[in-house]
Amino acid sequence: MGRLLNKIKEPNDIKRISPKLYPILAQEIRDFLIDHVSQTGGHLASNLGAVEITMALHICLHFPEDKVVYDVGHQSYVHKLLTGRKDEFTSLRQKDGLCGFPKRCESDCDVFGTGHSSTSISAALGLAVARDLEQKEETIAAVIGDGALSGGMAYEALNNLSILRREKKNMIIILNDNKMSISENVGGMSRYLNDLRSRRSYSEFKENVENALNNIPGVGKSVARTLKKSKDSIKQLFIPGMLFENMGITYYGLVNGHDIYELIHAINRAKQHEGPILIHAITRKGMGYKYAEKNPEKFHGIGPFDKETGEVLAKKTKKTYTDIFAESLVELARENKKIVAITAAMPSGTGLKAFKKHYPKRFFDVGIAEEHAVTFAAGLAAQGMRPVFAVYSSFLQRGYDQVLHDVCIQKLPVFFGIDRSGLVGADGETHQGIFDISYLSHIPNMVLMAPKNEKEMPAMMKFALEYNGPTAMKYPRGSVYDGLSEYNAPIELGKSEMIYEGQDVVILAVGNIMEECEKAVQLLKSQGYNPGLVNVRFIRPMDEEMLHVLSKKYSLIVTVEENQLIGGYGQMVSAFLHKNVCKNQLLTLGISDYFVGHATVNEQREEAGINADSIVKSIIDRMN
C-alpha cells in the first residue's frame, strides 16, 4: 500500500513520478487519508475532494519558492503529504503533533496560516505584490471553496486584484467548487455558480469562436481582434464567468477538478497569463470514499471512525450544550412567534437544523458572513422581531464592530448564542473561544451570561429572549455538565448564585469551568480546607452586591474562567476590589498571554492551570 506515496519524502518529489501513474497516486493518497483520519479524526471530506487540485499544483509549481494559500486550511492535508510530512500524520491534531491547518512554523511550504474563511485571496494578493516589489519570479496561488465566496472579504480582495491586472502581473485563483462549505451552500453566489456549472465550458467556447474566426480567409483575424478589444466582445455575449471578468479577472472554466491532466493543463496555461486568472474546478466533497460522498457534512470534521462502515467509534452518550440550545430554542419559538434564528453557514454545527425543520420561514442562513449576520439581526430587532444569532465564539470575532455599532449602541434586543466558547480542543489556535469575555464584556448595554450546567441553560435563554436589550450566552463544545442540578435559583439580571458557603477562600466559577471548580472544592475539603463556591452566571453586569459580601467574608477570592486573563472576568473583579479599596487577596486563573494550540480540552486545561488539580495547587500555594 502506498508504493508511490512512499517515494514522496520532501517537496517536489511528486515531479519524479511518471504522469501515467498520477491516478494511482491519487488513489493512494485517498487510501492514506481514510486510513489515518479514521484513527485520529479530522477534516476528511474536504481533503478527499481536493486531491487532484493539490497534486496538480505540486506538479506545476515548485515549493517553497512558489506559494499557495489554502482558504480555511482544513483541506491542506494533501499539501502536507506532498511536502514530506507523511510520517507525522499519526499525530494529526494531537498535542505537539501535526496541525490540522497550514502553519508557518511547521513548514516553509505553509506560507500563510489559515483557519477562518474567505482570507486566501487577500493573503495571496499581498504575497504577489511583495513578489513584484522585490522583482522575484514566483507563482502565487489561492485555493478557495465556493462556500468561502459567500464571505464579503473575498470580494474586497477580488476588487483589489485590479492592481495586478493594471501591471499585468500574474496570480492564480483556483475555485474549488463542490457546492458546499460545511453544509450545503446558500445565497446568490451559490445560485450564480450553479448556473455556471449548468453551462458549456466558457473558456473552451471562447477559444473555439476565436479560432474559427481566425481561420476565415481575409477578414477572420481582423474580426477576432476587434471582438477581443471591444466592450461587446465575445465574453460579453455569454454570461458564464462574467462576474469575475467584469472585475478584471480572467475566468477559465469549467474544469473537471478530478481530472489531473486537465488540471495540469489549466494551471500551466494560467501561469503564463498576464494578470489575475481564476480557474473554476468542479469537485465532489468526499470523493473516493462512499460514506463521505453520501454524507459529506458528517465527514467534514469527524472523530475516529470505522473505515469499513463509516460509523463513528465514540458513540455520544450525553447531550451536548448545542443540543440543549437547539431544543430550548425550538420550544421558546413555539410560544413567541417573533423569535427568528440566524446562522452563518453553520446550521448543523450550531444546532439550528431543528429550528429550520420546525420554522423554515423564521430560519435564515446568510452564508459565511458574520458581519452581515449581526447587522441583519439588528435590522430584524429594530422592526420588533427577536433574532437569535447562533455562532461560534471564534467566528463572532469577525462581527465585533457590528455588535458594538449596530446592536449595542442602539440597545437592540439581539440574542447571541455563542457556541464553542472556551477551549475547543483539536482545532487549535484559530478556533479557540477564549476571547469572547474580553471582546464583549467592555461594551455598554451588553448582557453577557454563562450557564453552569444543562439545567441552567434553558432558563438563561428564556431570560435573554424576554430582556429588552442585547444579550449573549456563551457555552462550550461537547457534553453537558449535569452536576449541581439541585442549585437552580431563578435567573435575575446581574445576579450570581451561591453554591457552597465556606471560610477563608471562595471560588468564582464562570460557566462550564464549574465542573472543574466543583471537583477542586471536593479535593480541598479532603485536605482540610473549607472553600466557598459561586456560580458567576452574569459576567456583565457583574454582581457587585455579591462581591461586597464575599470581600467581607473571605480573605482569598479566586476567579476561574476559560478565557484570556487579559480583559477577562478576573480583571473585572480586580478592578472592583481596587475601586472599593478591598484588602482581599485575589487569584485569577485562566488562559495566560498565549495562543492555545491543538490538543485535547483536558490537556489544554492542564497547560493553562485550570483543571481541578491545578486549581487546588494554585490555591494551596497562595494560602501558604
Coordinates of C-alpha atoms in Angstrom, one line a residue:
M1 CA 0.0 0.0 0.0
G2 CA 1.3 3.5 -0.9
R3 CA 4.1 2.4 -3.2
L4 CA 4.1 5.8 -5.0
L5 CA 3.3 7.9 -1.9
N6 CA 6.2 6.4 -0.1
K7 CA 8.5 7.9 -2.7
I8 CA 7.5 11.4 -1.6
K9 CA 9.9 12.4 1.1
E10 CA 10.2 16.1 0.6
P11 CA 8.7 18.9 -1.5
N12 CA 8.7 18.5 -5.3
D13 CA 9.3 14.7 -5.2
I14 CA 6.0 14.3 -7.0
K15 CA 7.7 15.5 -10.1
R16 CA 9.7 12.3 -10.3
I17 CA 6.6 10.2 -10.6
S18 CA 5.6 9.2 -14.2
P19 CA 2.5 11.2 -15.4
K20 CA 0.8 8.0 -16.3
L21 CA 0.8 7.0 -12.7
Y22 CA -0.9 10.1 -11.3
P23 CA -4.3 8.5 -11.0
I24 CA -2.7 5.7 -9.0
L25 CA -1.0 8.2 -6.7
A26 CA -4.3 10.0 -6.2
Q27 CA -5.9 6.8 -5.1
E28 CA -3.0 6.0 -2.7
I29 CA -3.4 9.5 -1.2
R30 CA -7.2 8.9 -0.6
D31 CA -6.5 5.5 0.9
F32 CA -3.9 7.0 3.2
L33 CA -6.2 9.8 4.3
I34 CA -9.1 7.5 5.0
D35 CA -6.9 5.1 7.0
H36 CA -5.2 7.8 9.1
V37 CA -8.2 10.2 9.7
S38 CA -10.3 7.2 10.7
Q39 CA -7.8 6.8 13.6
T40 CA -7.1 10.4 14.6
G41 CA -10.3 12.2 13.5
G42 CA -10.1 15.3 11.4
H43 CA -11.4 17.0 8.3
L44 CA -11.8 14.2 5.8
A45 CA -14.4 15.0 3.1
S46 CA -12.9 18.3 2.0
N47 CA -9.4 16.8 1.6
L48 CA -10.7 13.8 -0.4
G49 CA -12.3 16.4 -2.8
A50 CA -9.1 18.4 -3.2
V51 CA -6.7 15.6 -4.0
E52 CA -6.2 16.2 -7.7
I53 CA -6.2 20.0 -7.4
T54 CA -3.4 19.8 -4.8
M55 CA -1.5 17.3 -6.8
A56 CA -1.7 19.5 -9.9
L57 CA -0.4 22.5 -8.0
H58 CA 2.6 20.5 -6.8
I59 CA 3.3 19.2 -10.2
C60 CA 3.1 22.6 -11.9
L61 CA 4.7 24.7 -9.1
H62 CA 8.0 24.5 -7.3
F63 CA 7.9 24.6 -3.5
P64 CA 8.7 26.5 -1.3
E65 CA 9.7 29.2 -3.9
D66 CA 6.2 29.2 -5.4
K67 CA 3.4 29.7 -2.9
V68 CA -0.2 28.5 -2.3
V69 CA -2.6 29.9 0.3
Y70 CA -5.4 27.5 1.2
D71 CA -8.6 29.2 2.3
V72 CA -9.9 28.0 5.7
G73 CA -7.0 25.5 5.5
H74 CA -8.8 22.3 6.6
Q75 CA -8.3 20.9 3.1
S76 CA -4.5 21.2 3.3
Y77 CA -3.8 17.5 4.4
V78 CA -2.8 16.6 0.8
H79 CA -0.4 19.6 0.7
K80 CA 1.2 18.4 3.9
L81 CA 1.6 14.9 2.4
L82 CA 3.2 16.2 -0.8
T83 CA 5.7 18.3 1.2
G84 CA 7.2 15.4 3.1
R85 CA 5.1 15.3 6.3
K86 CA 3.5 11.8 5.7
D87 CA 5.1 10.2 8.8
E88 CA 3.7 12.9 11.1
F89 CA 0.1 12.0 10.3
T90 CA -0.1 9.6 13.2
S91 CA -0.1 12.7 15.4
L92 CA -2.6 14.7 13.4
R93 CA -4.4 17.3 15.6
Q94 CA -2.8 15.9 18.8
K95 CA -0.8 17.8 21.3
D96 CA 2.6 18.7 19.9
G97 CA 1.7 16.9 16.7
L98 CA 0.8 17.8 13.1
C99 CA -1.6 20.7 12.9
G100 CA -4.9 20.3 11.0
F101 CA -4.4 23.6 9.3
P102 CA -1.5 25.3 7.5
K103 CA 1.1 26.6 10.0
R104 CA 4.0 28.8 9.1
C105 CA 6.2 27.4 11.9
E106 CA 5.5 23.8 10.7
S107 CA 6.9 24.1 7.2
D108 CA 8.4 26.6 4.7
C109 CA 5.8 25.4 2.3
D110 CA 3.0 26.6 4.6
V111 CA 3.4 30.2 3.5
F112 CA 0.3 31.6 5.3
G113 CA -1.6 30.2 8.2
T114 CA -5.4 29.9 7.8
G115 CA -8.4 28.7 9.8
H116 CA -11.2 31.1 9.1
S117 CA -12.9 31.6 5.8
S118 CA -12.5 34.0 2.9
T119 CA -9.0 35.2 3.7
S120 CA -6.9 33.4 1.0
I121 CA -7.3 35.9 -1.9
S122 CA -6.3 38.8 0.3
A123 CA -3.2 36.9 1.6
A124 CA -2.2 35.7 -1.8
L125 CA -2.5 39.3 -3.2
G126 CA -0.2 40.5 -0.5
L127 CA 2.3 37.8 -1.4
A128 CA 2.0 38.7 -5.1
V129 CA 2.5 42.4 -4.6
A130 CA 5.5 41.7 -2.3
R131 CA 6.9 39.4 -5.1
D132 CA 6.6 42.2 -7.7
L133 CA 8.1 44.9 -5.4
E134 CA 11.1 42.6 -4.9
Q135 CA 11.2 41.7 -8.6
K136 CA 11.0 38.0 -7.9
E137 CA 9.8 35.2 -10.3
E138 CA 7.3 33.3 -8.2
T139 CA 3.9 31.8 -8.9
I140 CA 1.3 32.7 -6.3
A141 CA -2.0 30.9 -6.0
A142 CA -5.0 30.9 -3.7
V143 CA -7.3 27.9 -3.4
I144 CA -10.8 28.9 -2.3
G145 CA -14.0 27.0 -2.0
D146 CA -17.3 28.1 -3.3
G147 CA -18.7 28.4 0.2
A148 CA -16.0 30.9 1.1
L149 CA -17.2 33.1 -1.8
S150 CA -20.2 33.9 0.3
G151 CA -17.8 35.9 2.6
G152 CA -17.5 39.6 2.0
M153 CA -13.8 39.7 2.5
A154 CA -13.3 37.5 -0.6
Y155 CA -15.0 40.3 -2.7
E156 CA -12.9 43.0 -1.2
A157 CA -9.9 41.1 -2.3
L158 CA -11.3 40.4 -5.8
N159 CA -12.0 44.1 -6.2
N160 CA -8.4 44.9 -5.2
L161 CA -6.9 42.5 -7.7
S162 CA -7.2 45.2 -10.3
I163 CA -3.7 46.3 -9.2
L164 CA -2.3 43.1 -10.7
R165 CA -4.3 43.5 -13.9
R166 CA -3.1 47.0 -14.3
E167 CA 0.5 45.9 -14.0
K168 CA -0.1 42.7 -16.0
K169 CA 1.2 40.6 -13.0
N170 CA 0.1 37.0 -12.6
M171 CA -1.8 35.5 -9.7
I172 CA -3.9 32.3 -9.9
I173 CA -7.1 31.6 -8.0
I174 CA -8.5 28.1 -8.0
L175 CA -12.1 28.0 -7.2
N176 CA -12.7 24.5 -5.7
D177 CA -16.4 24.3 -6.4
N178 CA -18.1 21.4 -4.6
K179 CA -21.4 23.1 -3.9
M180 CA -20.8 23.0 -0.2
S181 CA -19.0 24.9 2.6
I182 CA -19.7 22.7 5.7
S183 CA -23.3 22.4 5.0
E184 CA -24.9 23.0 1.6
N185 CA -24.3 26.4 0.2
V186 CA -26.9 29.2 0.1
G187 CA -27.4 32.6 -1.4
G188 CA -27.0 34.5 -4.6
M189 CA -23.4 33.4 -5.3
S190 CA -24.3 29.8 -4.9
R191 CA -27.1 30.2 -7.5
Y192 CA -24.6 32.0 -9.8
L193 CA -22.1 29.2 -9.6
N194 CA -24.9 26.6 -10.1
D195 CA -25.7 28.5 -13.3
L196 CA -22.1 28.3 -14.4
R197 CA -22.0 24.6 -13.8
S198 CA -25.0 24.0 -16.0
R199 CA -23.4 25.7 -19.0
R200 CA -20.9 24.6 -21.5
S201 CA -17.2 25.5 -20.8
Y202 CA -16.9 29.2 -21.3
S203 CA -13.2 29.1 -21.9
E204 CA -13.5 26.4 -24.5
F205 CA -16.4 28.1 -26.2
K206 CA -14.4 31.4 -26.4
E207 CA -11.4 29.7 -27.8
N208 CA -13.4 27.9 -30.4
V209 CA -15.1 31.0 -31.6
E210 CA -11.8 32.9 -31.8
N211 CA -10.1 30.0 -33.7
A212 CA -13.0 29.8 -36.1
L213 CA -12.8 33.5 -36.9
N214 CA -9.0 33.4 -37.3
N215 CA -9.5 30.7 -40.0
I216 CA -11.9 32.8 -42.1
P217 CA -9.8 34.0 -45.1
G218 CA -9.2 37.7 -45.4
V219 CA -11.3 39.1 -42.6
G220 CA -11.3 36.5 -39.8
K221 CA -8.3 37.6 -37.9
S222 CA -9.4 41.3 -38.0
V223 CA -12.9 40.4 -36.7
A224 CA -11.3 38.3 -33.9
R225 CA -9.1 41.2 -32.8
T226 CA -12.0 43.6 -32.9
L227 CA -14.1 41.3 -30.8
K228 CA -11.3 40.9 -28.3
K229 CA -10.8 44.6 -27.8
S230 CA -14.5 45.7 -27.9
K231 CA -16.6 46.2 -24.9
D232 CA -19.1 43.9 -26.7
S233 CA -16.5 41.2 -27.2
I234 CA -17.3 37.5 -27.1
K235 CA -17.1 37.4 -23.3
Q236 CA -19.9 40.0 -23.1
L237 CA -22.2 37.9 -25.3
F238 CA -22.3 34.9 -22.9
I239 CA -22.9 35.0 -19.2
P240 CA -20.6 32.4 -17.7
G241 CA -17.7 34.0 -15.8
M242 CA -18.9 37.5 -16.3
L243 CA -18.9 38.4 -12.6
F244 CA -15.2 37.7 -12.5
E245 CA -14.3 39.0 -15.9
N246 CA -16.1 42.3 -15.1
M247 CA -13.8 42.6 -12.1
G248 CA -10.7 42.3 -14.3
I249 CA -10.1 38.6 -13.5
T250 CA -9.8 36.3 -16.4
Y251 CA -12.2 33.3 -16.0
Y252 CA -11.1 29.8 -17.1
G253 CA -13.6 27.1 -16.8
L254 CA -15.2 24.8 -16.3
V255 CA -12.5 22.3 -15.4
N256 CA -13.0 18.8 -14.1
G257 CA -11.5 19.0 -10.6
H258 CA -10.8 15.3 -10.5
D259 CA -9.1 15.1 -13.9
I260 CA -5.4 15.5 -13.0
Y261 CA -4.3 16.0 -16.6
E262 CA -7.0 18.7 -17.3
L263 CA -6.0 20.5 -14.1
I264 CA -2.3 20.4 -15.0
H265 CA -3.1 21.9 -18.4
A266 CA -5.2 24.6 -16.9
I267 CA -2.6 25.6 -14.3
N268 CA 0.3 25.6 -16.8
R269 CA -1.8 27.9 -19.0
A270 CA -2.7 30.1 -16.1
K271 CA 1.0 30.5 -15.1
Q272 CA 1.6 32.2 -18.5
H273 CA -1.3 34.6 -18.2
E274 CA -0.7 38.3 -17.7
G275 CA -2.9 39.4 -14.8
P276 CA -5.1 37.6 -12.3
I277 CA -6.9 34.4 -13.5
L278 CA -9.5 32.2 -11.9
I279 CA -9.7 28.5 -12.7
H280 CA -13.2 27.2 -11.9
A281 CA -12.8 23.5 -11.0
I282 CA -15.8 21.3 -10.2
T283 CA -15.1 18.7 -7.5
R284 CA -17.1 16.4 -5.2
K285 CA -16.7 16.6 -1.5
G286 CA -15.7 13.3 -0.1
M287 CA -14.6 11.9 -3.5
G288 CA -13.5 8.3 -3.4
Y289 CA -15.0 7.2 -0.1
K290 CA -18.6 6.2 -0.5
Y291 CA -19.7 7.2 3.1
A292 CA -18.2 10.7 2.7
E293 CA -19.7 11.1 -0.7
K294 CA -23.1 10.1 0.6
N295 CA -22.8 12.3 3.8
P296 CA -20.1 15.0 3.2
E297 CA -21.4 17.1 6.1
K298 CA -20.9 14.2 8.6
F299 CA -17.3 13.7 7.3
H300 CA -16.4 17.4 7.1
G301 CA -15.0 17.2 10.6
I302 CA -15.3 13.8 12.3
G303 CA -13.8 11.9 15.2
P304 CA -12.2 8.5 14.9
F305 CA -14.4 6.1 12.9
D306 CA -14.6 2.6 11.5
K307 CA -13.4 3.0 7.9
E308 CA -15.2 -0.2 6.8
T309 CA -18.7 1.1 8.0
G310 CA -18.2 4.8 8.2
E311 CA -19.6 4.7 11.8
V312 CA -18.1 7.0 14.5
L313 CA -16.3 4.9 17.2
A314 CA -17.1 7.0 20.2
K315 CA -20.9 7.0 20.5
K316 CA -22.5 10.1 22.1
T317 CA -23.8 9.1 25.5
K318 CA -24.8 12.5 26.8
K319 CA -26.4 15.6 25.1
T320 CA -24.2 18.5 24.2
Y321 CA -24.7 22.1 25.1
T322 CA -25.6 22.6 21.4
D323 CA -28.3 20.0 21.7
I324 CA -29.8 21.8 24.7
F325 CA -29.6 25.2 22.9
A326 CA -31.3 23.8 19.9
E327 CA -34.1 22.0 21.8
S328 CA -34.8 25.1 24.0
L329 CA -34.9 27.5 21.1
V330 CA -37.5 25.4 19.3
E331 CA -39.7 25.4 22.5
L332 CA -39.3 29.1 23.1
A333 CA -40.1 29.9 19.5
R334 CA -43.3 27.9 19.8
E335 CA -44.5 30.4 22.4
N336 CA -43.1 33.5 20.8
K337 CA -43.7 33.9 17.1
K338 CA -41.3 36.8 16.8
I339 CA -38.3 34.6 17.5
V340 CA -36.2 34.1 14.4
A341 CA -32.9 32.2 14.1
I342 CA -29.8 33.1 12.1
T343 CA -26.7 31.1 11.2
A344 CA -23.6 32.0 9.2
A345 CA -23.4 28.7 7.1
M346 CA -23.4 26.5 10.3
P347 CA -26.9 25.1 10.6
S348 CA -25.6 21.7 11.8
G349 CA -22.7 22.9 14.0
T350 CA -24.9 25.4 15.8
G351 CA -27.9 23.0 16.1
L352 CA -30.2 25.2 14.1
K353 CA -31.3 22.4 11.7
A354 CA -34.0 21.5 14.2
F355 CA -35.3 25.1 14.2
K356 CA -35.2 25.2 10.4
K357 CA -37.3 22.0 10.3
H358 CA -40.0 23.4 12.7
Y359 CA -40.0 27.1 11.5
P360 CA -38.5 27.3 8.0
K361 CA -39.8 30.8 7.3
R362 CA -38.2 32.0 10.5
F363 CA -34.8 30.5 9.8
F364 CA -32.1 32.4 7.9
D365 CA -28.7 31.0 6.7
V366 CA -26.8 34.1 5.5
G367 CA -23.7 32.2 4.3
I368 CA -20.2 32.8 5.6
A369 CA -21.0 36.4 6.5
E370 CA -20.8 37.0 10.2
E371 CA -20.6 40.8 9.9
H372 CA -23.8 40.8 7.8
A373 CA -25.5 38.4 10.1
V374 CA -25.1 40.7 13.1
T375 CA -26.4 43.8 11.3
F376 CA -29.2 41.7 9.7
A377 CA -30.2 40.6 13.2
A378 CA -30.1 44.3 14.3
G379 CA -32.4 45.2 11.5
L380 CA -34.8 42.5 12.4
A381 CA -34.8 43.6 16.1
A382 CA -35.4 47.2 15.1
Q383 CA -38.6 46.0 13.4
G384 CA -39.8 44.2 16.5
M385 CA -38.5 40.7 15.9
R386 CA -36.5 38.7 18.5
P387 CA -33.4 37.5 16.5
V388 CA -31.1 34.8 17.7
F389 CA -27.7 34.6 16.1
A390 CA -26.1 31.2 16.8
V391 CA -22.4 31.5 16.1
Y392 CA -19.1 30.0 17.2
S393 CA -17.1 32.2 19.5
S394 CA -14.1 32.5 17.3
F395 CA -16.3 33.5 14.3
L396 CA -18.2 36.2 16.2
Q397 CA -14.8 38.0 16.4
R398 CA -15.4 38.9 12.8
G399 CA -18.5 40.8 13.6
Y400 CA -17.2 42.8 16.6
D401 CA -17.7 46.2 15.1
Q402 CA -21.3 45.3 14.1
V403 CA -22.0 44.1 17.7
L404 CA -20.8 47.4 19.1
H405 CA -22.0 49.8 16.4
D406 CA -25.3 48.3 15.1
V407 CA -26.6 46.3 18.1
C408 CA -25.3 47.7 21.4
I409 CA -25.3 51.5 20.7
Q410 CA -28.9 51.1 19.7
K411 CA -29.7 48.7 22.6
L412 CA -31.4 46.3 20.2
P413 CA -32.7 43.0 21.6
V414 CA -30.4 40.7 19.7
F415 CA -29.5 37.4 21.4
F416 CA -26.2 35.9 20.6
G417 CA -25.9 32.1 21.3
I418 CA -22.1 31.8 21.4
D419 CA -21.2 28.2 20.8
R420 CA -17.7 26.7 21.1
S421 CA -16.8 29.2 23.8
G422 CA -13.8 28.4 25.8
L423 CA -11.3 25.7 24.9
V424 CA -12.2 23.6 21.8
G425 CA -9.5 21.0 21.6
A426 CA -8.0 19.7 18.3
D427 CA -8.9 22.6 16.0
G428 CA -6.2 24.7 17.7
E429 CA -5.3 28.4 17.8
T430 CA -7.7 29.6 15.1
H431 CA -10.8 28.1 16.7
Q432 CA -10.4 28.6 20.4
G433 CA -13.2 30.5 22.0
I434 CA -11.1 32.2 24.7
F435 CA -11.5 35.8 23.8
D436 CA -15.3 36.4 24.0
I437 CA -15.4 37.7 27.6
S438 CA -12.6 40.1 26.6
Y439 CA -14.3 41.4 23.4
L440 CA -17.8 41.6 24.8
S441 CA -17.7 42.5 28.5
H442 CA -16.5 46.1 27.9
I443 CA -19.3 47.1 25.5
P444 CA -22.0 49.2 27.2
N445 CA -25.6 47.8 27.1
M446 CA -24.3 44.2 26.5
V447 CA -25.5 41.5 28.9
L448 CA -23.1 38.5 29.0
M449 CA -24.0 35.2 30.6
A450 CA -22.6 31.7 31.0
P451 CA -24.6 28.7 32.3
K452 CA -23.0 26.3 34.8
N453 CA -24.8 23.2 33.6
E454 CA -27.5 21.7 31.4
K455 CA -30.4 22.8 33.6
E456 CA -29.5 26.4 33.8
M457 CA -29.2 26.9 30.0
P458 CA -32.9 27.0 29.0
A459 CA -33.7 29.4 31.9
M460 CA -31.0 31.8 30.7
M461 CA -32.3 31.6 27.1
K462 CA -35.8 32.4 28.3
F463 CA -34.4 35.4 30.2
A464 CA -32.5 36.6 27.2
L465 CA -35.4 36.5 24.9
E466 CA -37.6 38.5 27.3
Y467 CA -34.9 41.1 28.0
N468 CA -35.2 44.4 26.2
G469 CA -31.6 44.8 25.0
P470 CA -28.6 43.0 23.7
T471 CA -27.8 39.6 25.3
A472 CA -25.2 36.9 24.8
M473 CA -24.8 33.5 26.3
K474 CA -21.5 31.6 26.0
Y475 CA -21.4 27.8 26.2
P476 CA -18.8 25.2 25.3
R477 CA -18.3 22.5 22.7
G478 CA -19.0 19.0 24.0
S479 CA -21.2 17.1 26.5
V480 CA -23.2 18.9 29.2
Y481 CA -22.3 19.1 32.8
D482 CA -25.3 17.7 34.7
G483 CA -23.9 18.2 38.3
L484 CA -25.2 20.7 40.9
S485 CA -28.7 20.4 39.3
E486 CA -30.3 20.9 42.8
Y487 CA -28.9 24.5 42.7
N488 CA -31.4 26.4 40.5
A489 CA -32.1 29.8 41.8
P490 CA -34.2 32.0 39.5
I491 CA -32.3 33.9 36.8
E492 CA -32.1 37.6 37.7
L493 CA -30.3 40.3 35.8
G494 CA -26.7 40.7 37.1
K495 CA -27.2 38.1 40.0
S496 CA -24.8 35.3 40.7
E497 CA -25.6 32.1 42.6
M498 CA -24.0 30.9 45.8
I499 CA -23.4 27.2 45.6
Y500 CA -21.4 26.5 48.8
E501 CA -20.7 28.7 51.8
G502 CA -17.2 28.3 53.2
Q503 CA -14.3 30.0 55.1
D504 CA -11.1 31.8 54.1
V505 CA -11.3 31.1 50.4
V506 CA -14.1 31.3 47.8
I507 CA -14.0 30.3 44.1
L508 CA -16.0 32.2 41.5
A509 CA -16.6 29.9 38.5
V510 CA -17.5 31.2 35.1
G511 CA -19.8 28.9 33.1
N512 CA -18.7 25.5 32.1
I513 CA -15.5 25.6 34.2
M514 CA -17.8 25.0 37.1
E515 CA -17.3 21.2 36.7
E516 CA -13.5 21.5 37.4
C517 CA -14.1 24.0 40.2
E518 CA -16.6 21.8 42.0
K519 CA -14.0 18.9 41.8
A520 CA -11.4 21.3 43.2
V521 CA -13.7 22.2 46.1
Q522 CA -14.1 18.5 47.0
L523 CA -10.3 18.0 46.7
L524 CA -9.7 20.9 49.0
K525 CA -12.3 19.7 51.5
S526 CA -10.5 16.3 51.6
Q527 CA -7.3 18.2 52.6
G528 CA -9.0 20.1 55.4
Y529 CA -10.0 23.3 53.7
N530 CA -13.5 24.7 53.6
P531 CA -13.8 26.7 50.3
G532 CA -16.9 28.6 49.2
L533 CA -18.2 28.2 45.6
V534 CA -20.1 30.8 43.5
N535 CA -21.7 30.4 40.1
V536 CA -21.0 33.7 38.4
R537 CA -23.8 33.4 35.8
F538 CA -23.6 37.1 34.8
I539 CA -20.2 38.3 33.6
R540 CA -21.8 41.6 32.7
P541 CA -23.4 43.2 34.5
M542 CA -21.3 41.9 37.4
D543 CA -22.9 41.0 40.7
E544 CA -21.3 43.8 42.8
E545 CA -23.6 43.1 45.7
M546 CA -22.3 39.6 45.9
L547 CA -18.7 40.8 45.6
H548 CA -19.2 43.2 48.5
V549 CA -20.4 40.3 50.6
L550 CA -17.6 38.0 49.6
S551 CA -14.9 40.7 50.2
K552 CA -16.0 41.0 53.8
K553 CA -16.1 37.2 54.5
Y554 CA -13.2 35.6 52.5
S555 CA -9.5 36.6 52.7
L556 CA -8.8 35.0 49.3
I557 CA -11.1 35.3 46.3
V558 CA -10.3 33.1 43.3
T559 CA -11.7 33.5 39.8
V560 CA -11.6 30.7 37.2
E561 CA -12.5 31.1 33.6
E562 CA -11.8 29.6 30.2
N563 CA -10.8 32.9 28.7
Q564 CA -7.8 35.1 28.3
L565 CA -6.9 36.6 31.7
I566 CA -6.3 39.9 29.9
G567 CA -9.7 41.5 29.7
G568 CA -11.3 38.6 31.4
Y569 CA -13.7 38.2 34.3
G570 CA -10.8 38.1 36.8
Q571 CA -9.6 41.5 35.8
M572 CA -13.1 42.8 36.2
V573 CA -13.2 41.5 39.8
S574 CA -9.7 43.0 40.3
A575 CA -10.9 46.4 39.2
F576 CA -13.9 46.2 41.6
L577 CA -11.7 45.3 44.6
H578 CA -9.3 48.1 43.8
K579 CA -12.1 50.6 43.3
N580 CA -13.7 49.7 46.6
V581 CA -10.4 49.6 48.4
C582 CA -10.8 46.0 49.4
K583 CA -7.9 44.3 51.1
N584 CA -8.6 40.7 49.9
Q585 CA -6.1 38.6 48.1
L586 CA -7.1 37.9 44.5
L587 CA -6.1 34.8 42.5
T588 CA -7.1 34.9 38.8
L589 CA -6.9 31.7 36.9
G590 CA -7.5 31.4 33.2
I591 CA -5.5 31.5 29.9
S592 CA -2.3 33.4 30.1
D593 CA -0.9 35.5 27.2
Y594 CA -0.6 32.9 24.5
F595 CA -2.5 31.2 21.7
V596 CA -3.7 27.7 22.7
G597 CA -2.5 25.0 20.3
H598 CA -4.2 21.8 19.3
A599 CA -4.6 19.2 22.0
T600 CA -7.5 17.7 24.0
V601 CA -9.5 20.0 26.1
N602 CA -8.2 18.3 29.2
E603 CA -4.6 18.8 28.1
Q604 CA -5.3 22.4 27.3
R605 CA -6.9 22.9 30.8
E606 CA -3.9 21.3 32.4
E607 CA -1.5 23.5 30.4
A608 CA -3.5 26.6 31.4
G609 CA -3.6 25.6 35.0
I610 CA -7.4 25.4 35.2
N611 CA -8.1 21.7 35.7
A612 CA -9.2 20.6 39.2
D613 CA -5.7 19.5 40.3
S614 CA -4.1 22.7 39.1
I615 CA -6.7 24.9 40.7
V616 CA -6.2 23.2 44.1
K617 CA -2.4 23.5 43.8
S618 CA -2.6 27.3 43.0
I619 CA -5.0 27.9 45.9
I620 CA -2.9 26.0 48.5
D621 CA 0.3 27.7 47.2
R622 CA -1.3 31.1 47.6
M623 CA -2.8 30.4 51.1
N624 CA 0.5 29.1 52.3

